[in-house]
Structure formats: structure tokens, C-alpha cells
PDB file of N, CA, C and O in Angstrom:
ATOM      1  N   ARG A   1      97.201 -36.821  70.402  1.00  0.00           N
ATOM      2  CA  ARG A   1      97.931 -36.875  71.643  1.00  0.00           C
ATOM      3  C   ARG A   1      97.093 -36.300  72.769  1.00  0.00           C
ATOM      4  O   ARG A   1      96.104 -35.617  72.550  1.00  0.00           O
ATOM      5  N   ASP A   2      97.550 -36.489  73.983  1.00  0.00           N
ATOM      6  CA  ASP A   2      96.805 -36.052  75.166  1.00  0.00           C
ATOM      7  C   ASP A   2      96.772 -34.530  75.289  1.00  0.00           C
ATOM      8  O   ASP A   2      97.743 -33.849  74.964  1.00  0.00           O
ATOM      9  N   SER A   3      95.664 -34.044  75.815  1.00  0.00           N
ATOM     10  CA  SER A   3      95.533 -32.612  76.071  1.00  0.00           C
ATOM     11  C   SER A   3      96.413 -32.214  77.255  1.00  0.00           C
ATOM     12  O   SER A   3      96.815 -33.058  78.065  1.00  0.00           O
ATOM     13  N   ALA A   4      96.691 -30.926  77.365  1.00  0.00           N
ATOM     14  CA  ALA A   4      97.490 -30.428  78.495  1.00  0.00           C
ATOM     15  C   ALA A   4      96.804 -30.740  79.816  1.00  0.00           C
ATOM     16  O   ALA A   4      97.453 -31.137  80.788  1.00  0.00           O
ATOM     17  N   ARG A   5      95.490 -30.569  79.862  1.00  0.00           N
ATOM     18  CA  ARG A   5      94.743 -30.870  81.098  1.00  0.00           C
ATOM     19  C   ARG A   5      94.867 -32.345  81.459  1.00  0.00           C
ATOM     20  O   ARG A   5      95.077 -32.695  82.621  1.00  0.00           O
ATOM     21  N   SER A   6      94.756 -33.221  80.477  1.00  0.00           N
ATOM     22  CA  SER A   6      94.869 -34.656  80.720  1.00  0.00           C
ATOM     23  C   SER A   6      96.258 -35.013  81.269  1.00  0.00           C
ATOM     24  O   SER A   6      96.373 -35.778  82.228  1.00  0.00           O
ATOM     25  N   VAL A   7      97.291 -34.455  80.668  1.00  0.00           N
ATOM     26  CA  VAL A   7      98.660 -34.713  81.145  1.00  0.00           C
ATOM     27  C   VAL A   7      98.822 -34.195  82.571  1.00  0.00           C
ATOM     28  O   VAL A   7      99.365 -34.891  83.439  1.00  0.00           O
ATOM     29  N   HIS A   8      98.342 -32.982  82.829  1.00  0.00           N
ATOM     30  CA  HIS A   8      98.443 -32.398  84.165  1.00  0.00           C
ATOM     31  C   HIS A   8      97.751 -33.285  85.209  1.00  0.00           C
ATOM     32  O   HIS A   8      98.307 -33.558  86.280  1.00  0.00           O
ATOM     33  N   LEU A   9      96.551 -33.767  84.890  1.00  0.00           N
ATOM     34  CA  LEU A   9      95.820 -34.624  85.828  1.00  0.00           C
ATOM     35  C   LEU A   9      96.524 -35.964  86.040  1.00  0.00           C
ATOM     36  O   LEU A   9      96.520 -36.503  87.150  1.00  0.00           O
ATOM     37  N   LYS A  10      97.141 -36.507  84.998  1.00  0.00           N
ATOM     38  CA  LYS A  10      97.896 -37.765  85.140  1.00  0.00           C
ATOM     39  C   LYS A  10      99.096 -37.580  86.057  1.00  0.00           C
ATOM     40  O   LYS A  10      99.384 -38.441  86.892  1.00  0.00           O
ATOM     41  N   VAL A  11      99.796 -36.455  85.906  1.00  0.00           N
ATOM     42  CA  VAL A  11     100.952 -36.174  86.778  1.00  0.00           C
ATOM     43  C   VAL A  11     100.494 -36.057  88.222  1.00  0.00           C
ATOM     44  O   VAL A  11     101.104 -36.617  89.134  1.00  0.00           O
ATOM     45  N   ARG A  12      99.387 -35.346  88.450  1.00  0.00           N
ATOM     46  CA  ARG A  12      98.851 -35.214  89.817  1.00  0.00           C
ATOM     47  C   ARG A  12      98.449 -36.574  90.378  1.00  0.00           C
ATOM     48  O   ARG A  12      98.696 -36.861  91.561  1.00  0.00           O
ATOM     49  N   ALA A  13      97.809 -37.397  89.569  1.00  0.00           N
ATOM     50  CA  ALA A  13      97.381 -38.721  90.031  1.00  0.00           C
ATOM     51  C   ALA A  13      98.585 -39.579  90.397  1.00  0.00           C
ATOM     52  O   ALA A  13      98.562 -40.281  91.411  1.00  0.00           O
ATOM     53  N   CYS A  14      99.633 -39.519  89.597  1.00  0.00           N
ATOM     54  CA  CYS A  14     100.841 -40.290  89.907  1.00  0.00           C
ATOM     55  C   CYS A  14     101.490 -39.803  91.187  1.00  0.00           C
ATOM     56  O   CYS A  14     101.976 -40.592  91.990  1.00  0.00           O
ATOM     57  N   ARG A  15     101.499 -38.477  91.383  1.00  0.00           N
ATOM     58  CA  ARG A  15     102.078 -37.925  92.613  1.00  0.00           C
ATOM     59  C   ARG A  15     101.287 -38.385  93.836  1.00  0.00           C
ATOM     60  O   ARG A  15     101.853 -38.749  94.870  1.00  0.00           O
ATOM     61  N   PHE A  16      99.964 -38.392  93.722  1.00  0.00           N
ATOM     62  CA  PHE A  16      99.126 -38.852  94.829  1.00  0.00           C
ATOM     63  C   PHE A  16      99.358 -40.334  95.093  1.00  0.00           C
ATOM     64  O   PHE A  16      99.481 -40.753  96.245  1.00  0.00           O
ATOM     65  N   ALA A  17      99.438 -41.139  94.042  1.00  0.00           N
ATOM     66  CA  ALA A  17      99.694 -42.572  94.202  1.00  0.00           C
ATOM     67  C   ALA A  17     101.052 -42.797  94.855  1.00  0.00           C
ATOM     68  O   ALA A  17     101.200 -43.682  95.698  1.00  0.00           O
ATOM     69  N   GLY A  18     102.030 -41.979  94.486  1.00  0.00           N
ATOM     70  CA  GLY A  18     103.360 -42.098  95.086  1.00  0.00           C
ATOM     71  C   GLY A  18     103.336 -41.776  96.564  1.00  0.00           C
ATOM     72  O   GLY A  18     104.023 -42.402  97.361  1.00  0.00           O
ATOM     73  N   TRP A  19     102.533 -40.791  96.946  1.00  0.00           N
ATOM     74  CA  TRP A  19     102.410 -40.437  98.358  1.00  0.00           C
ATOM     75  C   TRP A  19     101.805 -41.600  99.132  1.00  0.00           C
ATOM     76  O   TRP A  19     102.248 -41.918 100.228  1.00  0.00           O
ATOM     77  N   ARG A  20     100.815 -42.256  98.547  1.00  0.00           N
ATOM     78  CA  ARG A  20     100.145 -43.362  99.233  1.00  0.00           C
ATOM     79  C   ARG A  20     100.971 -44.643  99.220  1.00  0.00           C
ATOM     80  O   ARG A  20     100.944 -45.408 100.160  1.00  0.00           O
ATOM     81  N   GLU A  21     101.695 -44.884  98.137  1.00  0.00           N
ATOM     82  CA  GLU A  21     102.378 -46.164  97.960  1.00  0.00           C
ATOM     83  C   GLU A  21     103.898 -46.060  98.008  1.00  0.00           C
ATOM     84  O   GLU A  21     104.583 -47.066  97.869  1.00  0.00           O
ATOM     85  N   GLY A  22     104.435 -44.854  98.142  1.00  0.00           N
ATOM     86  CA  GLY A  22     105.881 -44.708  98.253  1.00  0.00           C
ATOM     87  C   GLY A  22     106.611 -44.630  96.923  1.00  0.00           C
ATOM     88  O   GLY A  22     107.815 -44.632  96.882  1.00  0.00           O
ATOM     89  N   ARG A  23     105.914 -44.544  95.794  1.00  0.00           N
ATOM     90  CA  ARG A  23     106.518 -44.394  94.475  1.00  0.00           C
ATOM     91  C   ARG A  23     105.456 -43.821  93.546  1.00  0.00           C
ATOM     92  O   ARG A  23     104.316 -43.698  93.902  1.00  0.00           O
ATOM     93  N   GLY A  24     105.859 -43.487  92.334  1.00  0.00           N
ATOM     94  CA  GLY A  24     104.840 -43.113  91.381  1.00  0.00           C
ATOM     95  C   GLY A  24     104.953 -41.774  90.700  1.00  0.00           C
ATOM     96  O   GLY A  24     104.011 -41.002  90.727  1.00  0.00           O
ATOM     97  N   ASP A  25     106.097 -41.454  90.109  1.00  0.00           N
ATOM     98  CA  ASP A  25     106.184 -40.269  89.269  1.00  0.00           C
ATOM     99  C   ASP A  25     105.668 -40.623  87.878  1.00  0.00           C
ATOM    100  O   ASP A  25     105.805 -41.750  87.418  1.00  0.00           O
ATOM    101  N   ALA A  26     105.103 -39.646  87.204  1.00  0.00           N
ATOM    102  CA  ALA A  26     104.724 -39.826  85.802  1.00  0.00           C
ATOM    103  C   ALA A  26     106.011 -39.855  84.980  1.00  0.00           C
ATOM    104  O   ALA A  26     107.024 -39.263  85.358  1.00  0.00           O
ATOM    105  N   ARG A  27     105.976 -40.538  83.850  1.00  0.00           N
ATOM    106  CA  ARG A  27     107.141 -40.615  82.961  1.00  0.00           C
ATOM    107  C   ARG A  27     106.804 -39.931  81.645  1.00  0.00           C
ATOM    108  O   ARG A  27     105.678 -40.010  81.176  1.00  0.00           O
ATOM    109  N   ALA A  28     107.806 -39.280  81.061  1.00  0.00           N
ATOM    110  CA  ALA A  28     107.614 -38.621  79.770  1.00  0.00           C
ATOM    111  C   ALA A  28     108.909 -38.694  78.969  1.00  0.00           C
ATOM    112  O   ALA A  28     110.007 -38.693  79.534  1.00  0.00           O
ATOM    113  N   LEU A  29     108.759 -38.757  77.671  1.00  0.00           N
ATOM    114  CA  LEU A  29     109.904 -38.727  76.766  1.00  0.00           C
ATOM    115  C   LEU A  29     110.078 -37.287  76.304  1.00  0.00           C
ATOM    116  O   LEU A  29     109.242 -36.752  75.570  1.00  0.00           O
ATOM    117  N   LEU A  30     111.141 -36.628  76.779  1.00  0.00           N
ATOM    118  CA  LEU A  30     111.422 -35.239  76.429  1.00  0.00           C
ATOM    119  C   LEU A  30     112.784 -35.157  75.770  1.00  0.00           C
ATOM    120  O   LEU A  30     113.781 -35.567  76.364  1.00  0.00           O
ATOM    121  N   GLN A  31     112.812 -34.649  74.559  1.00  0.00           N
ATOM    122  CA  GLN A  31     114.047 -34.497  73.801  1.00  0.00           C
ATOM    123  C   GLN A  31     114.823 -35.805  73.724  1.00  0.00           C
ATOM    124  O   GLN A  31     116.033 -35.831  73.890  1.00  0.00           O
ATOM    125  N   GLY A  32     114.107 -36.902  73.527  1.00  0.00           N
ATOM    126  CA  GLY A  32     114.751 -38.207  73.359  1.00  0.00           C
ATOM    127  C   GLY A  32     115.202 -38.881  74.644  1.00  0.00           C
ATOM    128  O   GLY A  32     115.836 -39.932  74.589  1.00  0.00           O
ATOM    129  N   ARG A  33     114.886 -38.299  75.794  1.00  0.00           N
ATOM    130  CA  ARG A  33     115.278 -38.893  77.082  1.00  0.00           C
ATOM    131  C   ARG A  33     114.053 -39.084  77.952  1.00  0.00           C
ATOM    132  O   ARG A  33     113.164 -38.232  77.989  1.00  0.00           O
ATOM    133  N   TRP A  34     114.005 -40.187  78.681  1.00  0.00           N
ATOM    134  CA  TRP A  34     112.917 -40.423  79.627  1.00  0.00           C
ATOM    135  C   TRP A  34     113.192 -39.638  80.899  1.00  0.00           C
ATOM    136  O   TRP A  34     114.310 -39.639  81.415  1.00  0.00           O
ATOM    137  N   VAL A  35     112.176 -38.940  81.363  1.00  0.00           N
ATOM    138  CA  VAL A  35     112.274 -38.185  82.613  1.00  0.00           C
ATOM    139  C   VAL A  35     111.087 -38.534  83.498  1.00  0.00           C
ATOM    140  O   VAL A  35     110.053 -39.000  83.025  1.00  0.00           O
ATOM    141  N   ARG A  36     111.248 -38.327  84.785  1.00  0.00           N
ATOM    142  CA  ARG A  36     110.167 -38.491  85.747  1.00  0.00           C
ATOM    143  C   ARG A  36     109.627 -37.102  86.063  1.00  0.00           C
ATOM    144  O   ARG A  36     110.389 -36.208  86.435  1.00  0.00           O
ATOM    145  N   VAL A  37     108.327 -36.937  85.884  1.00  0.00           N
ATOM    146  CA  VAL A  37     107.685 -35.627  86.058  1.00  0.00           C
ATOM    147  C   VAL A  37     106.919 -35.627  87.372  1.00  0.00           C
ATOM    148  O   VAL A  37     106.058 -36.476  87.598  1.00  0.00           O
ATOM    149  N   GLN A  38     107.247 -34.667  88.246  1.00  0.00           N
ATOM    150  CA  GLN A  38     106.578 -34.563  89.538  1.00  0.00           C
ATOM    151  C   GLN A  38     105.515 -33.473  89.563  1.00  0.00           C
ATOM    152  O   GLN A  38     104.514 -33.617  90.249  1.00  0.00           O
ATOM    153  N   ARG A  39     105.721 -32.358  88.839  1.00  0.00           N
ATOM    154  CA  ARG A  39     104.755 -31.244  88.907  1.00  0.00           C
ATOM    155  C   ARG A  39     104.663 -30.553  87.551  1.00  0.00           C
ATOM    156  O   ARG A  39     105.659 -30.417  86.843  1.00  0.00           O
ATOM    157  N   THR A  40     103.467 -30.078  87.249  1.00  0.00           N
ATOM    158  CA  THR A  40     103.217 -29.287  86.041  1.00  0.00           C
ATOM    159  C   THR A  40     102.331 -28.100  86.411  1.00  0.00           C
ATOM    160  O   THR A  40     101.741 -28.079  87.494  1.00  0.00           O
ATOM    161  N   ARG A  41     102.232 -27.145  85.498  1.00  0.00           N
ATOM    162  CA  ARG A  41     101.281 -26.053  85.677  1.00  0.00           C
ATOM    163  C   ARG A  41     100.805 -25.601  84.302  1.00  0.00           C
ATOM    164  O   ARG A  41     101.487 -25.799  83.294  1.00  0.00           O
ATOM    165  N   ALA A  42      99.650 -24.990  84.300  1.00  0.00           N
ATOM    166  CA  ALA A  42      99.018 -24.587  83.051  1.00  0.00           C
ATOM    167  C   ALA A  42      99.781 -23.449  82.377  1.00  0.00           C
ATOM    168  O   ALA A  42     100.406 -22.621  83.028  1.00  0.00           O
ATOM    169  N   TRP A  43      99.692 -23.430  81.067  1.00  0.00           N
ATOM    170  CA  TRP A  43     100.246 -22.355  80.251  1.00  0.00           C
ATOM    171  C   TRP A  43      99.194 -21.273  80.097  1.00  0.00           C
ATOM    172  O   TRP A  43      98.040 -21.560  79.815  1.00  0.00           O
ATOM    173  N   ARG A  44      99.586 -20.044  80.260  1.00  0.00           N
ATOM    174  CA  ARG A  44      98.682 -18.918  80.039  1.00  0.00           C
ATOM    175  C   ARG A  44      99.323 -18.013  78.998  1.00  0.00           C
ATOM    176  O   ARG A  44     100.242 -17.262  79.298  1.00  0.00           O
ATOM    177  N   GLY A  45      98.858 -18.129  77.787  1.00  0.00           N
ATOM    178  CA  GLY A  45      99.418 -17.337  76.701  1.00  0.00           C
ATOM    179  C   GLY A  45      98.861 -17.809  75.374  1.00  0.00           C
ATOM    180  O   GLY A  45      97.964 -18.653  75.321  1.00  0.00           O
ATOM    181  N   GLU A  46      99.415 -17.298  74.328  1.00  0.00           N
ATOM    182  CA  GLU A  46      98.977 -17.652  72.982  1.00  0.00           C
ATOM    183  C   GLU A  46      99.488 -19.042  72.611  1.00  0.00           C
ATOM    184  O   GLU A  46     100.643 -19.374  72.876  1.00  0.00           O
ATOM    185  N   ASP A  47      98.625 -19.852  72.017  1.00  0.00           N
ATOM    186  CA  ASP A  47      98.997 -21.203  71.622  1.00  0.00           C
ATOM    187  C   ASP A  47      99.859 -21.157  70.365  1.00  0.00           C
ATOM    188  O   ASP A  47      99.427 -20.649  69.334  1.00  0.00           O
ATOM    189  N   PRO A  48     101.089 -21.695  70.432  1.00  0.00           N
ATOM    190  CA  PRO A  48     101.985 -21.641  69.274  1.00  0.00           C
ATOM    191  C   PRO A  48     101.658 -22.684  68.189  1.00  0.00           C
ATOM    192  O   PRO A  48     102.226 -22.649  67.120  1.00  0.00           O
ATOM    193  N   HIS A  49     100.757 -23.621  68.460  1.00  0.00           N
ATOM    194  CA  HIS A  49     100.357 -24.662  67.506  1.00  0.00           C
ATOM    195  C   HIS A  49     101.546 -25.474  66.993  1.00  0.00           C
ATOM    196  O   HIS A  49     101.702 -25.678  65.795  1.00  0.00           O
ATOM    197  N   ALA A  50     102.382 -25.919  67.894  1.00  0.00           N
ATOM    198  CA  ALA A  50     103.525 -26.759  67.537  1.00  0.00           C
ATOM    199  C   ALA A  50     103.123 -28.237  67.622  1.00  0.00           C
ATOM    200  O   ALA A  50     102.057 -28.572  68.138  1.00  0.00           O
ATOM    201  N   GLN A  51     103.966 -29.100  67.138  1.00  0.00           N
ATOM    202  CA  GLN A  51     103.735 -30.542  67.223  1.00  0.00           C
ATOM    203  C   GLN A  51     103.808 -30.987  68.683  1.00  0.00           C
ATOM    204  O   GLN A  51     104.663 -30.502  69.434  1.00  0.00           O
ATOM    205  N   PRO A  52     102.938 -31.908  69.112  1.00  0.00           N
ATOM    206  CA  PRO A  52     103.009 -32.423  70.487  1.00  0.00           C
ATOM    207  C   PRO A  52     104.407 -32.981  70.795  1.00  0.00           C
ATOM    208  O   PRO A  52     105.017 -33.641  69.960  1.00  0.00           O
ATOM    209  N   GLY A  53     104.890 -32.673  71.977  1.00  0.00           N
ATOM    210  CA  GLY A  53     106.210 -33.121  72.407  1.00  0.00           C
ATOM    211  C   GLY A  53     107.314 -32.122  72.132  1.00  0.00           C
ATOM    212  O   GLY A  53     108.444 -32.306  72.570  1.00  0.00           O
ATOM    213  N   THR A  54     107.004 -31.035  71.427  1.00  0.00           N
ATOM    214  CA  THR A  54     108.004 -30.014  71.105  1.00  0.00           C
ATOM    215  C   THR A  54     108.344 -29.197  72.346  1.00  0.00           C
ATOM    216  O   THR A  54     107.456 -28.738  73.055  1.00  0.00           O
ATOM    217  N   LEU A  55     109.633 -29.032  72.613  1.00  0.00           N
ATOM    218  CA  LEU A  55     110.087 -28.162  73.696  1.00  0.00           C
ATOM    219  C   LEU A  55     110.042 -26.729  73.182  1.00  0.00           C
ATOM    220  O   LEU A  55     110.745 -26.376  72.243  1.00  0.00           O
ATOM    221  N   LEU A  56     109.193 -25.911  73.778  1.00  0.00           N
ATOM    222  CA  LEU A  56     108.968 -24.544  73.301  1.00  0.00           C
ATOM    223  C   LEU A  56     109.830 -23.510  74.009  1.00  0.00           C
ATOM    224  O   LEU A  56     110.204 -22.504  73.423  1.00  0.00           O
ATOM    225  N   ALA A  57     110.101 -23.735  75.289  1.00  0.00           N
ATOM    226  CA  ALA A  57     110.881 -22.755  76.063  1.00  0.00           C
ATOM    227  C   ALA A  57     111.439 -23.424  77.306  1.00  0.00           C
ATOM    228  O   ALA A  57     110.965 -24.481  77.731  1.00  0.00           O
ATOM    229  N   ARG A  58     112.438 -22.753  77.862  1.00  0.00           N
ATOM    230  CA  ARG A  58     113.055 -23.214  79.110  1.00  0.00           C
ATOM    231  C   ARG A  58     113.276 -21.992  79.984  1.00  0.00           C
ATOM    232  O   ARG A  58     113.790 -20.984  79.523  1.00  0.00           O
ATOM    233  N   GLN A  59     112.842 -22.080  81.252  1.00  0.00           N
ATOM    234  CA  GLN A  59     113.104 -21.032  82.236  1.00  0.00           C
ATOM    235  C   GLN A  59     113.719 -21.709  83.443  1.00  0.00           C
ATOM    236  O   GLN A  59     113.013 -22.319  84.240  1.00  0.00           O
ATOM    237  N   GLY A  60     115.026 -21.631  83.549  1.00  0.00           N
ATOM    238  CA  GLY A  60     115.718 -22.361  84.611  1.00  0.00           C
ATOM    239  C   GLY A  60     115.526 -23.847  84.374  1.00  0.00           C
ATOM    240  O   GLY A  60     115.840 -24.357  83.302  1.00  0.00           O
ATOM    241  N   ASP A  61     114.972 -24.547  85.367  1.00  0.00           N
ATOM    242  CA  ASP A  61     114.713 -25.977  85.233  1.00  0.00           C
ATOM    243  C   ASP A  61     113.336 -26.274  84.650  1.00  0.00           C
ATOM    244  O   ASP A  61     113.022 -27.419  84.355  1.00  0.00           O
ATOM    245  N   GLU A  62     112.489 -25.254  84.510  1.00  0.00           N
ATOM    246  CA  GLU A  62     111.134 -25.465  83.996  1.00  0.00           C
ATOM    247  C   GLU A  62     111.147 -25.549  82.475  1.00  0.00           C
ATOM    248  O   GLU A  62     111.879 -24.818  81.809  1.00  0.00           O
ATOM    249  N   LEU A  63     110.323 -26.451  81.940  1.00  0.00           N
ATOM    250  CA  LEU A  63     110.235 -26.668  80.500  1.00  0.00           C
ATOM    251  C   LEU A  63     108.813 -26.418  80.028  1.00  0.00           C
ATOM    252  O   LEU A  63     107.864 -26.893  80.651  1.00  0.00           O
ATOM    253  N   LEU A  64     108.661 -25.708  78.926  1.00  0.00           N
ATOM    254  CA  LEU A  64     107.360 -25.521  78.308  1.00  0.00           C
ATOM    255  C   LEU A  64     107.264 -26.494  77.141  1.00  0.00           C
ATOM    256  O   LEU A  64     108.035 -26.398  76.180  1.00  0.00           O
ATOM    257  N   VAL A  65     106.330 -27.450  77.242  1.00  0.00           N
ATOM    258  CA  VAL A  65     106.217 -28.521  76.262  1.00  0.00           C
ATOM    259  C   VAL A  65     104.832 -28.472  75.624  1.00  0.00           C
ATOM    260  O   VAL A  65     103.825 -28.347  76.327  1.00  0.00           O
ATOM    261  N   GLN A  66     104.789 -28.611  74.305  1.00  0.00           N
ATOM    262  CA  GLN A  66     103.512 -28.639  73.595  1.00  0.00           C
ATOM    263  C   GLN A  66     102.824 -29.982  73.825  1.00  0.00           C
ATOM    264  O   GLN A  66     103.423 -31.026  73.643  1.00  0.00           O
ATOM    265  N   CYS A  67     101.567 -29.934  74.244  1.00  0.00           N
ATOM    266  CA  CYS A  67     100.738 -31.136  74.366  1.00  0.00           C
ATOM    267  C   CYS A  67      99.839 -31.219  73.130  1.00  0.00           C
ATOM    268  O   CYS A  67     100.043 -30.501  72.165  1.00  0.00           O
ATOM    269  N   GLY A  68      98.847 -32.066  73.166  1.00  0.00           N
ATOM    270  CA  GLY A  68      97.975 -32.245  72.017  1.00  0.00           C
ATOM    271  C   GLY A  68      97.166 -31.019  71.663  1.00  0.00           C
ATOM    272  O   GLY A  68      96.823 -30.814  70.502  1.00  0.00           O
ATOM    273  N   ASP A  69      96.854 -30.186  72.653  1.00  0.00           N
ATOM    274  CA  ASP A  69      96.046 -28.994  72.369  1.00  0.00           C
ATOM    275  C   ASP A  69      96.778 -27.690  72.686  1.00  0.00           C
ATOM    276  O   ASP A  69      96.815 -26.777  71.879  1.00  0.00           O
ATOM    277  N   THR A  70      97.356 -27.570  73.853  1.00  0.00           N
ATOM    278  CA  THR A  70      98.072 -26.367  74.273  1.00  0.00           C
ATOM    279  C   THR A  70      99.357 -26.758  74.991  1.00  0.00           C
ATOM    280  O   THR A  70      99.517 -27.908  75.397  1.00  0.00           O
ATOM    281  N   PRO A  71     100.262 -25.815  75.212  1.00  0.00           N
ATOM    282  CA  PRO A  71     101.485 -26.109  75.962  1.00  0.00           C
ATOM    283  C   PRO A  71     101.209 -26.327  77.448  1.00  0.00           C
ATOM    284  O   PRO A  71     100.162 -25.934  77.967  1.00  0.00           O
ATOM    285  N   LEU A  72     102.168 -26.942  78.121  1.00  0.00           N
ATOM    286  CA  LEU A  72     102.105 -27.193  79.554  1.00  0.00           C
ATOM    287  C   LEU A  72     103.499 -26.998  80.126  1.00  0.00           C
ATOM    288  O   LEU A  72     104.489 -27.461  79.545  1.00  0.00           O
ATOM    289  N   TRP A  73     103.586 -26.291  81.255  1.00  0.00           N
ATOM    290  CA  TRP A  73     104.862 -26.142  81.948  1.00  0.00           C
ATOM    291  C   TRP A  73     105.171 -27.406  82.745  1.00  0.00           C
ATOM    292  O   TRP A  73     104.338 -27.853  83.526  1.00  0.00           O
ATOM    293  N   VAL A  74     106.330 -27.979  82.553  1.00  0.00           N
ATOM    294  CA  VAL A  74     106.847 -29.069  83.386  1.00  0.00           C
ATOM    295  C   VAL A  74     107.720 -28.384  84.428  1.00  0.00           C
ATOM    296  O   VAL A  74     108.832 -27.922  84.122  1.00  0.00           O
ATOM    297  N   VAL A  75     107.197 -28.282  85.633  1.00  0.00           N
ATOM    298  CA  VAL A  75     107.816 -27.481  86.687  1.00  0.00           C
ATOM    299  C   VAL A  75     108.903 -28.263  87.429  1.00  0.00           C
ATOM    300  O   VAL A  75     109.947 -27.725  87.775  1.00  0.00           O
ATOM    301  N   SER A  76     108.653 -29.531  87.676  1.00  0.00           N
ATOM    302  CA  SER A  76     109.601 -30.358  88.433  1.00  0.00           C
ATOM    303  C   SER A  76     109.767 -31.695  87.729  1.00  0.00           C
ATOM    304  O   SER A  76     108.786 -32.394  87.485  1.00  0.00           O
ATOM    305  N   HIS A  77     111.013 -32.014  87.391  1.00  0.00           N
ATOM    306  CA  HIS A  77     111.292 -33.279  86.716  1.00  0.00           C
ATOM    307  C   HIS A  77     112.727 -33.722  87.028  1.00  0.00           C
ATOM    308  O   HIS A  77     113.569 -32.888  87.402  1.00  0.00           O
ATOM    309  N   THR A  78     112.975 -35.003  86.910  1.00  0.00           N
ATOM    310  CA  THR A  78     114.316 -35.547  87.106  1.00  0.00           C
ATOM    311  C   THR A  78     114.577 -36.571  86.022  1.00  0.00           C
ATOM    312  O   THR A  78     113.656 -37.244  85.556  1.00  0.00           O
ATOM    313  N   PRO A  79     115.843 -36.707  85.592  1.00  0.00           N
ATOM    314  CA  PRO A  79     116.164 -37.740  84.601  1.00  0.00           C
ATOM    315  C   PRO A  79     115.876 -39.121  85.172  1.00  0.00           C
ATOM    316  O   PRO A  79     116.050 -39.351  86.371  1.00  0.00           O
ATOM    317  N   GLU A  80     115.414 -40.008  84.333  1.00  0.00           N
ATOM    318  CA  GLU A  80     115.163 -41.375  84.784  1.00  0.00           C
ATOM    319  C   GLU A  80     116.474 -42.147  84.750  1.00  0.00           C
ATOM    320  O   GLU A  80     117.193 -42.120  83.746  1.00  0.00           O
ATOM    321  N   VAL A  81     116.795 -42.790  85.844  1.00  0.00           N
ATOM    322  CA  VAL A  81     118.017 -43.571  85.948  1.00  0.00           C
ATOM    323  C   VAL A  81     117.708 -45.004  85.567  1.00  0.00           C
ATOM    324  O   VAL A  81     116.756 -45.597  86.059  1.00  0.00           O
ATOM    325  N   ALA A  82     118.514 -45.536  84.652  1.00  0.00           N
ATOM    326  CA  ALA A  82     118.273 -46.900  84.163  1.00  0.00           C
ATOM    327  C   ALA A  82     118.598 -47.953  85.174  1.00  0.00           C
ATOM    328  O   ALA A  82     119.201 -47.833  86.129  1.00  0.00           O
TER     329      ALA A  82
END
């Protein structure tokens, strides 16, 4: 699976594309639901070595999700409307 850095850069690229073109959030499957991800930030701590896609923690609306190598904070996200 993708590294945390790779996911973070993809989210940033989608946000930039959205600014230029008027759309473009990254999409992710979290806990069986598709969400649109607008912002992420790096994890600073011990790597729990969980399976990629595992929800490790929640602080308010922020989610800590395991990526292919280390966790990544999903800072801003919204449910995808069908």
C-alpha cells in the first residue's frame, strides 16, 4: 500500500487541482465508507505496525489512519454524497 508521505502528497495535489479547476478532493475508503479528504498531517510517534487502512485513533474530527509504512492524520474530511 501507499506510504504516508505518498498519501499526503496526493491529498495536497488534489487540493491544488481543486483550487485551479474548482473541484478535486482526494477520496479514501475509511471504515467501509468513501470520504473526501481535504487535509492531512504527518504522524509523530511510535509506529504501531497495524494493517494499512486501520483506524488507530480519533481526536474530535481528526482520524489517525495506518498507511503502508506509518500512520497519517486525516485532519479534514467529509462523507462522500452519492
